[in-house]
Amino acid sequence: MLRDQLGYHLYTIHRLDRGTSGVLLFAKTPEAAAALVKAFEAREPDKTYFAVVRGFSPEAGTIDSPIRPDKDHKHKEPQEAVTHFTGLATVELPIAVGRYASSRYNGTRKA
């Protein structure tokens, strides 16, 4: 569908973080596709994520929370998952949410 919208062939490269977001990465040329596939096979790309979090979080921190296998893979060990984050901005809006008189949000960056 995306190929038809753009009017040229696309090369599917990678599905980023399949278990969470399912964001797809495409290349426009075979040369770019080959280079990207090689980089992902070598685990070279660094990923940076931005998130909007409800509530206020610390200015920076680390979350060390291994990912447990799903019910179909109980025999596997938990996968290491360490997240370092930095707060970017906070906002409080005068909009009631549930028992809270206002809405608080924090923008964070994870690298």
mmCIF file of N, CA and C in Angstrom:
data_model
loop_
_atom_site.group_PDB
_atom_site.id
_atom_site.type_symbol
_atom_site.label_atom_id
_atom_site.label_comp_id
_atom_site.label_asym_id
_atom_site.label_seq_id
_atom_site.Cartn_x
_atom_site.Cartn_y
_atom_site.Cartn_z
ATOM 1 N N MET A 1 0.831 -1.192 0.000
ATOM 2 C CA MET A 1 0.000 0.000 0.000
ATOM 3 C C MET A 1 0.882 1.265 0.000
ATOM 4 N N LEU A 2 1.940 1.246 0.831
ATOM 5 C CA LEU A 2 2.835 2.403 0.882
ATOM 6 C C LEU A 2 3.538 2.594 -0.460
ATOM 7 N N ARG A 3 3.965 1.492 -1.077
ATOM 8 C CA ARG A 3 4.596 1.571 -2.396
ATOM 9 C C ARG A 3 3.675 2.265 -3.393
ATOM 10 N N ASP A 4 2.394 1.894 -3.387
ATOM 11 C CA ASP A 4 1.441 2.493 -4.313
ATOM 12 C C ASP A 4 1.224 3.973 -4.018
ATOM 13 N N GLN A 5 1.234 4.336 -2.757
ATOM 14 C CA GLN A 5 1.056 5.744 -2.390
ATOM 15 C C GLN A 5 2.245 6.597 -2.818
ATOM 16 N N LEU A 6 3.462 6.039 -2.681
ATOM 17 C CA LEU A 6 4.666 6.805 -3.012
ATOM 18 C C LEU A 6 5.034 6.720 -4.487
ATOM 19 N N GLY A 7 4.620 5.650 -5.130
ATOM 20 C CA GLY A 7 4.888 5.513 -6.551
ATOM 21 C C GLY A 7 6.230 4.904 -6.891
ATOM 22 N N TYR A 8 6.886 4.214 -5.958
ATOM 23 C CA TYR A 8 8.127 3.512 -6.264
ATOM 24 C C TYR A 8 8.284 2.314 -5.336
ATOM 25 N N HIS A 9 9.195 1.406 -5.724
ATOM 26 C CA HIS A 9 9.407 0.169 -4.968
ATOM 27 C C HIS A 9 10.069 0.477 -3.629
ATOM 28 N N LEU A 10 9.657 -0.234 -2.602
ATOM 29 C CA LEU A 10 10.263 -0.124 -1.276
ATOM 30 C C LEU A 10 10.812 -1.469 -0.863
ATOM 31 N N TYR A 11 11.862 -1.443 -0.070
ATOM 32 C CA TYR A 11 12.484 -2.647 0.448
ATOM 33 C C TYR A 11 12.260 -2.691 1.954
ATOM 34 N N THR A 12 11.552 -3.713 2.423
ATOM 35 C CA THR A 12 11.300 -3.846 3.849
ATOM 36 C C THR A 12 12.581 -4.310 4.519
ATOM 37 N N ILE A 13 13.020 -3.571 5.529
ATOM 38 C CA ILE A 13 14.295 -3.835 6.170
ATOM 39 C C ILE A 13 14.137 -4.498 7.534
ATOM 40 N N HIS A 14 13.327 -3.893 8.393
ATOM 41 C CA HIS A 14 13.318 -4.330 9.784
ATOM 42 C C HIS A 14 12.038 -3.873 10.463
ATOM 43 N N ARG A 15 11.576 -4.679 11.377
ATOM 44 C CA ARG A 15 10.465 -4.278 12.232
ATOM 45 C C ARG A 15 11.048 -3.964 13.598
ATOM 46 N N LEU A 16 11.079 -2.690 13.939
ATOM 47 C CA LEU A 16 11.694 -2.255 15.183
ATOM 48 C C LEU A 16 10.849 -2.677 16.371
ATOM 49 N N ASP A 17 11.481 -3.295 17.328
ATOM 50 C CA ASP A 17 10.831 -3.660 18.586
ATOM 51 C C ASP A 17 9.484 -4.310 18.357
ATOM 52 N N ARG A 18 9.516 -5.386 17.645
ATOM 53 C CA ARG A 18 8.348 -6.147 17.233
ATOM 54 C C ARG A 18 7.330 -6.324 18.356
ATOM 55 N N GLY A 19 7.781 -6.596 19.570
ATOM 56 C CA GLY A 19 6.862 -6.879 20.664
ATOM 57 C C GLY A 19 6.141 -5.669 21.215
ATOM 58 N N THR A 20 6.561 -4.467 20.834
ATOM 59 C CA THR A 20 5.917 -3.276 21.393
ATOM 60 C C THR A 20 5.274 -2.411 20.324
ATOM 61 N N SER A 21 6.092 -1.710 19.555
ATOM 62 C CA SER A 21 5.535 -0.713 18.643
ATOM 63 C C SER A 21 5.233 -1.242 17.251
ATOM 64 N N GLY A 22 6.063 -2.135 16.762
ATOM 65 C CA GLY A 22 5.866 -2.644 15.419
ATOM 66 C C GLY A 22 6.161 -1.627 14.335
ATOM 67 N N VAL A 23 7.037 -0.649 14.583
ATOM 68 C CA VAL A 23 7.402 0.341 13.578
ATOM 69 C C VAL A 23 8.220 -0.341 12.492
ATOM 70 N N LEU A 24 7.883 -0.068 11.240
ATOM 71 C CA LEU A 24 8.589 -0.680 10.114
ATOM 72 C C LEU A 24 9.610 0.289 9.526
ATOM 73 N N LEU A 25 10.760 -0.268 9.104
ATOM 74 C CA LEU A 25 11.807 0.508 8.458
ATOM 75 C C LEU A 25 11.920 0.039 7.016
ATOM 76 N N PHE A 26 11.868 0.986 6.076
ATOM 77 C CA PHE A 26 11.961 0.682 4.654
ATOM 78 C C PHE A 26 13.149 1.408 4.045
ATOM 79 N N ALA A 27 13.666 0.865 2.941
ATOM 80 C CA ALA A 27 14.693 1.540 2.146
ATOM 81 C C ALA A 27 14.113 1.815 0.762
ATOM 82 N N LYS A 28 14.648 2.850 0.101
ATOM 83 C CA LYS A 28 14.166 3.208 -1.228
ATOM 84 C C LYS A 28 15.010 2.596 -2.346
ATOM 85 N N THR A 29 16.227 2.155 -2.020
ATOM 86 C CA THR A 29 17.093 1.586 -3.052
ATOM 87 C C THR A 29 17.659 0.242 -2.575
ATOM 88 N N PRO A 30 18.048 -0.631 -3.500
ATOM 89 C CA PRO A 30 18.649 -1.900 -3.090
ATOM 90 C C PRO A 30 19.971 -1.703 -2.343
ATOM 91 N N GLU A 31 20.727 -0.666 -2.704
ATOM 92 C CA GLU A 31 21.998 -0.389 -2.032
ATOM 93 C C GLU A 31 21.774 0.003 -0.573
ATOM 94 N N ALA A 32 20.801 0.866 -0.352
ATOM 95 C CA ALA A 32 20.483 1.267 1.019
ATOM 96 C C ALA A 32 19.950 0.078 1.807
ATOM 97 N N ALA A 33 19.136 -0.744 1.165
ATOM 98 C CA ALA A 33 18.585 -1.926 1.831
ATOM 99 C C ALA A 33 19.702 -2.859 2.271
ATOM 100 N N ALA A 34 20.661 -3.126 1.394
ATOM 101 C CA ALA A 34 21.758 -4.030 1.727
ATOM 102 C C ALA A 34 22.583 -3.493 2.901
ATOM 103 N N ALA A 35 22.868 -2.206 2.884
ATOM 104 C CA ALA A 35 23.659 -1.608 3.972
ATOM 105 C C ALA A 35 22.899 -1.668 5.301
ATOM 106 N N LEU A 36 21.609 -1.390 5.272
ATOM 107 C CA LEU A 36 20.814 -1.424 6.498
ATOM 108 C C LEU A 36 20.668 -2.839 7.050
ATOM 109 N N VAL A 37 20.420 -3.809 6.173
ATOM 110 C CA VAL A 37 20.306 -5.199 6.622
ATOM 111 C C VAL A 37 21.618 -5.634 7.289
ATOM 112 N N LYS A 38 22.730 -5.293 6.672
ATOM 113 C CA LYS A 38 24.041 -5.643 7.230
ATOM 114 C C LYS A 38 24.230 -4.995 8.601
ATOM 115 N N ALA A 39 23.855 -3.741 8.738
ATOM 116 C CA ALA A 39 23.995 -3.035 10.019
ATOM 117 C C ALA A 39 23.128 -3.677 11.105
ATOM 118 N N PHE A 40 21.898 -4.043 10.772
ATOM 119 C CA PHE A 40 21.026 -4.670 11.772
ATOM 120 C C PHE A 40 21.525 -6.064 12.143
ATOM 121 N N GLU A 41 22.055 -6.809 11.171
ATOM 122 C CA GLU A 41 22.608 -8.130 11.476
ATOM 123 C C GLU A 41 23.779 -8.022 12.442
ATOM 124 N N ALA A 42 24.553 -6.943 12.337
ATOM 125 C CA ALA A 42 25.697 -6.705 13.224
ATOM 126 C C ALA A 42 25.287 -5.972 14.504
ATOM 127 N N ARG A 43 24.008 -5.696 14.661
ATOM 128 C CA ARG A 43 23.468 -4.982 15.832
ATOM 129 C C ARG A 43 24.139 -3.618 16.033
ATOM 130 N N GLU A 44 24.380 -2.927 14.924
ATOM 131 C CA GLU A 44 25.052 -1.639 14.972
ATOM 132 C C GLU A 44 24.149 -0.449 15.285
ATOM 133 N N PRO A 45 22.918 -0.417 14.800
ATOM 134 C CA PRO A 45 22.113 0.790 15.025
ATOM 135 C C PRO A 45 21.834 1.055 16.506
ATOM 136 N N ASP A 46 21.949 2.313 16.886
ATOM 137 C CA ASP A 46 21.527 2.762 18.206
ATOM 138 C C ASP A 46 20.113 3.290 18.059
ATOM 139 N N LYS A 47 19.281 3.001 19.043
ATOM 140 C CA LYS A 47 17.888 3.434 18.983
ATOM 141 C C LYS A 47 17.639 4.449 20.094
ATOM 142 N N THR A 48 16.942 5.512 19.758
ATOM 143 C CA THR A 48 16.536 6.517 20.738
ATOM 144 C C THR A 48 15.028 6.646 20.664
ATOM 145 N N TYR A 49 14.378 6.654 21.812
ATOM 146 C CA TYR A 49 12.921 6.715 21.880
ATOM 147 C C TYR A 49 12.505 7.967 22.635
ATOM 148 N N PHE A 50 11.387 8.537 22.222
ATOM 149 C CA PHE A 50 10.787 9.657 22.928
ATOM 150 C C PHE A 50 9.399 9.217 23.370
ATOM 151 N N ALA A 51 9.013 9.629 24.578
ATOM 152 C CA ALA A 51 7.720 9.204 25.114
ATOM 153 C C ALA A 51 7.067 10.342 25.879
ATOM 154 N N VAL A 52 5.752 10.316 25.914
ATOM 155 C CA VAL A 52 4.983 11.200 26.779
ATOM 156 C C VAL A 52 4.438 10.316 27.885
ATOM 157 N N VAL A 53 4.764 10.668 29.120
ATOM 158 C CA VAL A 53 4.415 9.863 30.276
ATOM 159 C C VAL A 53 3.402 10.620 31.129
ATOM 160 N N ARG A 54 2.353 9.919 31.528
ATOM 161 C CA ARG A 54 1.371 10.558 32.400
ATOM 162 C C ARG A 54 1.947 10.606 33.805
ATOM 163 N N GLY A 55 1.877 11.761 34.422
ATOM 164 C CA GLY A 55 2.479 11.974 35.738
ATOM 165 C C GLY A 55 3.859 12.573 35.557
ATOM 166 N N PHE A 56 4.533 12.861 36.650
ATOM 167 C CA PHE A 56 5.881 13.405 36.587
ATOM 168 C C PHE A 56 6.875 12.327 36.956
ATOM 169 N N SER A 57 7.941 12.219 36.187
ATOM 170 C CA SER A 57 9.001 11.262 36.486
ATOM 171 C C SER A 57 10.231 12.037 36.955
ATOM 172 N N PRO A 58 11.217 11.337 37.503
ATOM 173 C CA PRO A 58 12.455 12.020 37.887
ATOM 174 C C PRO A 58 13.111 12.664 36.657
ATOM 175 N N GLU A 59 14.036 13.593 36.884
ATOM 176 C CA GLU A 59 14.721 14.245 35.765
ATOM 177 C C GLU A 59 15.537 13.257 34.948
ATOM 178 N N ALA A 60 16.051 12.232 35.597
ATOM 179 C CA ALA A 60 16.819 11.191 34.916
ATOM 180 C C ALA A 60 16.787 9.946 35.789
ATOM 181 N N GLY A 61 17.059 8.805 35.178
ATOM 182 C CA GLY A 61 17.075 7.579 35.960
ATOM 183 C C GLY A 61 17.340 6.364 35.106
ATOM 184 N N THR A 62 17.342 5.235 35.779
ATOM 185 C CA THR A 62 17.553 3.943 35.125
ATOM 186 C C THR A 62 16.496 2.978 35.629
ATOM 187 N N ILE A 63 15.907 2.248 34.706
ATOM 188 C CA ILE A 63 14.942 1.202 35.051
ATOM 189 C C ILE A 63 15.569 -0.119 34.643
ATOM 190 N N ASP A 64 15.732 -1.011 35.614
ATOM 191 C CA ASP A 64 16.298 -2.335 35.358
ATOM 192 C C ASP A 64 15.195 -3.343 35.632
ATOM 193 N N SER A 65 14.498 -3.759 34.575
ATOM 194 C CA SER A 65 13.351 -4.644 34.725
ATOM 195 C C SER A 65 13.357 -5.681 33.609
ATOM 196 N N PRO A 66 13.932 -6.868 33.874
ATOM 197 C CA PRO A 66 13.990 -7.905 32.838
ATOM 198 C C PRO A 66 12.611 -8.241 32.278
ATOM 199 N N ILE A 67 12.594 -8.575 31.003
ATOM 200 C CA ILE A 67 11.348 -8.926 30.323
ATOM 201 C C ILE A 67 11.151 -10.425 30.458
ATOM 202 N N ARG A 68 10.057 -10.812 31.080
ATOM 203 C CA ARG A 68 9.771 -12.237 31.263
ATOM 204 C C ARG A 68 9.226 -12.831 29.971
ATOM 205 N N PRO A 69 9.553 -14.081 29.724
ATOM 206 C CA PRO A 69 9.027 -14.737 28.521
ATOM 207 C C PRO A 69 7.507 -14.854 28.578
ATOM 208 N N ASP A 70 6.878 -14.867 27.412
ATOM 209 C CA ASP A 70 5.424 -15.031 27.382
ATOM 210 C C ASP A 70 5.055 -16.486 27.679
ATOM 211 N N LYS A 71 3.786 -16.764 27.771
ATOM 212 C CA LYS A 71 3.312 -18.093 28.185
ATOM 213 C C LYS A 71 3.764 -19.211 27.251
ATOM 214 N N ASP A 72 4.044 -18.897 25.988
ATOM 215 C CA ASP A 72 4.473 -19.917 25.032
ATOM 216 C C ASP A 72 5.979 -20.203 25.091
ATOM 217 N N HIS A 73 6.712 -19.393 25.865
ATOM 218 C CA HIS A 73 8.171 -19.548 25.942
ATOM 219 C C HIS A 73 8.643 -19.567 27.393
ATOM 220 N N LYS A 74 7.890 -20.207 28.259
ATOM 221 C CA LYS A 74 8.197 -20.219 29.693
ATOM 222 C C LYS A 74 9.564 -20.827 30.007
ATOM 223 N N HIS A 75 10.077 -21.675 29.120
ATOM 224 C CA HIS A 75 11.359 -22.328 29.355
ATOM 225 C C HIS A 75 12.542 -21.373 29.185
ATOM 226 N N LYS A 76 12.321 -20.221 28.575
ATOM 227 C CA LYS A 76 13.397 -19.263 28.333
ATOM 228 C C LYS A 76 13.657 -18.414 29.576
ATOM 229 N N GLU A 77 14.876 -17.931 29.671
ATOM 230 C CA GLU A 77 15.258 -17.025 30.753
ATOM 231 C C GLU A 77 14.723 -15.621 30.440
ATOM 232 N N PRO A 78 14.481 -14.806 31.480
ATOM 233 C CA PRO A 78 14.076 -13.418 31.216
ATOM 234 C C PRO A 78 15.158 -12.696 30.412
ATOM 235 N N GLN A 79 14.727 -11.781 29.562
ATOM 236 C CA GLN A 79 15.652 -11.010 28.729
ATOM 237 C C GLN A 79 16.038 -9.744 29.470
ATOM 238 N N GLU A 80 17.332 -9.466 29.509
ATOM 239 C CA GLU A 80 17.803 -8.262 30.188
ATOM 240 C C GLU A 80 17.191 -7.027 29.533
ATOM 241 N N ALA A 81 16.759 -6.077 30.345
ATOM 242 C CA ALA A 81 16.173 -4.838 29.819
ATOM 243 C C ALA A 81 16.507 -3.701 30.775
ATOM 244 N N VAL A 82 17.519 -2.950 30.427
ATOM 245 C CA VAL A 82 17.932 -1.789 31.218
ATOM 246 C C VAL A 82 17.647 -0.544 30.390
ATOM 247 N N THR A 83 16.906 0.389 30.960
ATOM 248 C CA THR A 83 16.520 1.610 30.266
ATOM 249 C C THR A 83 17.052 2.818 31.025
ATOM 250 N N HIS A 84 17.830 3.642 30.345
ATOM 251 C CA HIS A 84 18.306 4.907 30.912
ATOM 252 C C HIS A 84 17.451 5.999 30.282
ATOM 253 N N PHE A 85 16.902 6.892 31.096
ATOM 254 C CA PHE A 85 16.040 7.933 30.545
ATOM 255 C C PHE A 85 16.407 9.298 31.100
ATOM 256 N N THR A 86 16.028 10.312 30.338
ATOM 257 C CA THR A 86 16.230 11.702 30.710
ATOM 258 C C THR A 86 14.931 12.450 30.457
ATOM 259 N N GLY A 87 14.484 13.218 31.448
ATOM 260 C CA GLY A 87 13.288 14.036 31.267
ATOM 261 C C GLY A 87 13.593 15.224 30.374
ATOM 262 N N LEU A 88 12.653 15.578 29.531
ATOM 263 C CA LEU A 88 12.841 16.698 28.613
ATOM 264 C C LEU A 88 11.992 17.901 28.995
ATOM 265 N N ALA A 89 10.761 17.647 29.426
ATOM 266 C CA ALA A 89 9.849 18.746 29.757
ATOM 267 C C ALA A 89 8.688 18.196 30.572
ATOM 268 N N THR A 90 8.063 19.079 31.333
ATOM 269 C CA THR A 90 6.852 18.703 32.068
ATOM 270 C C THR A 90 5.784 19.746 31.803
ATOM 271 N N VAL A 91 4.545 19.306 31.908
ATOM 272 C CA VAL A 91 3.425 20.227 31.739
ATOM 273 C C VAL A 91 2.294 19.765 32.646
ATOM 274 N N GLU A 92 1.588 20.721 33.197
ATOM 275 C CA GLU A 92 0.397 20.432 33.988
ATOM 276 C C GLU A 92 -0.758 21.212 33.381
ATOM 277 N N LEU A 93 -1.807 20.496 33.014
ATOM 278 C CA LEU A 93 -2.961 21.108 32.370
ATOM 279 C C LEU A 93 -4.146 21.134 33.331
ATOM 280 N N PRO A 94 -4.948 22.190 33.274
ATOM 281 C CA PRO A 94 -6.103 22.292 34.177
ATOM 282 C C PRO A 94 -7.289 21.444 33.695
ATOM 283 N N ILE A 95 -7.019 20.171 33.459
ATOM 284 C CA ILE A 95 -8.040 19.235 32.985
ATOM 285 C C ILE A 95 -8.107 18.092 33.989
ATOM 286 N N ALA A 96 -9.258 17.918 34.607
ATOM 287 C CA ALA A 96 -9.412 16.859 35.604
ATOM 288 C C ALA A 96 -9.359 15.484 34.937
ATOM 289 N N VAL A 97 -8.664 14.553 35.591
ATOM 290 C CA VAL A 97 -8.593 13.168 35.132
ATOM 291 C C VAL A 97 -8.879 12.294 36.348
ATOM 292 N N GLY A 98 -10.024 11.626 36.308
ATOM 293 C CA GLY A 98 -10.394 10.779 37.444
ATOM 294 C C GLY A 98 -10.456 11.577 38.731
ATOM 295 N N ARG A 99 -9.745 11.110 39.727
ATOM 296 C CA ARG A 99 -9.750 11.788 41.036
ATOM 297 C C ARG A 99 -8.782 12.964 41.110
ATOM 298 N N TYR A 100 -8.028 13.206 40.038
ATOM 299 C CA TYR A 100 -7.040 14.282 40.030
ATOM 300 C C TYR A 100 -7.619 15.549 39.401
ATOM 301 N N ALA A 101 -7.315 16.691 39.998
ATOM 302 C CA ALA A 101 -7.852 17.971 39.529
ATOM 303 C C ALA A 101 -7.165 18.471 38.261
ATOM 304 N N SER A 102 -5.979 17.957 37.977
ATOM 305 C CA SER A 102 -5.253 18.405 36.792
ATOM 306 C C SER A 102 -4.579 17.203 36.123
ATOM 307 N N SER A 103 -4.069 17.441 34.910
ATOM 308 C CA SER A 103 -3.367 16.399 34.146
ATOM 309 C C SER A 103 -1.889 16.756 34.106
ATOM 310 N N ARG A 104 -1.047 15.838 34.516
ATOM 311 C CA ARG A 104 0.395 16.065 34.497
ATOM 312 C C ARG A 104 1.043 15.119 33.499
ATOM 313 N N TYR A 105 1.968 15.687 32.705
ATOM 314 C CA TYR A 105 2.652 14.889 31.690
ATOM 315 C C TYR A 105 4.141 15.249 31.691
ATOM 316 N N ASN A 106 4.924 14.272 31.321
ATOM 317 C CA ASN A 106 6.368 14.434 31.269
ATOM 318 C C ASN A 106 6.854 13.881 29.939
ATOM 319 N N GLY A 107 7.680 14.634 29.227
ATOM 320 C CA GLY A 107 8.311 14.134 28.010
ATOM 321 C C GLY A 107 9.655 13.553 28.379
ATOM 322 N N THR A 108 9.953 12.338 27.910
ATOM 323 C CA THR A 108 11.214 11.700 28.235
ATOM 324 C C THR A 108 11.905 11.192 26.985
ATOM 325 N N ARG A 109 13.207 10.993 27.131
ATOM 326 C CA ARG A 109 14.040 10.451 26.057
ATOM 327 C C ARG A 109 14.756 9.240 26.612
ATOM 328 N N LYS A 110 14.701 8.147 25.864
ATOM 329 C CA LYS A 110 15.380 6.915 26.244
ATOM 330 C C LYS A 110 16.425 6.602 25.178
ATOM 331 N N ALA A 111 17.617 6.329 25.633
ATOM 332 C CA ALA A 111 18.672 5.967 24.674
ATOM 333 C C ALA A 111 19.275 4.638 25.046
#
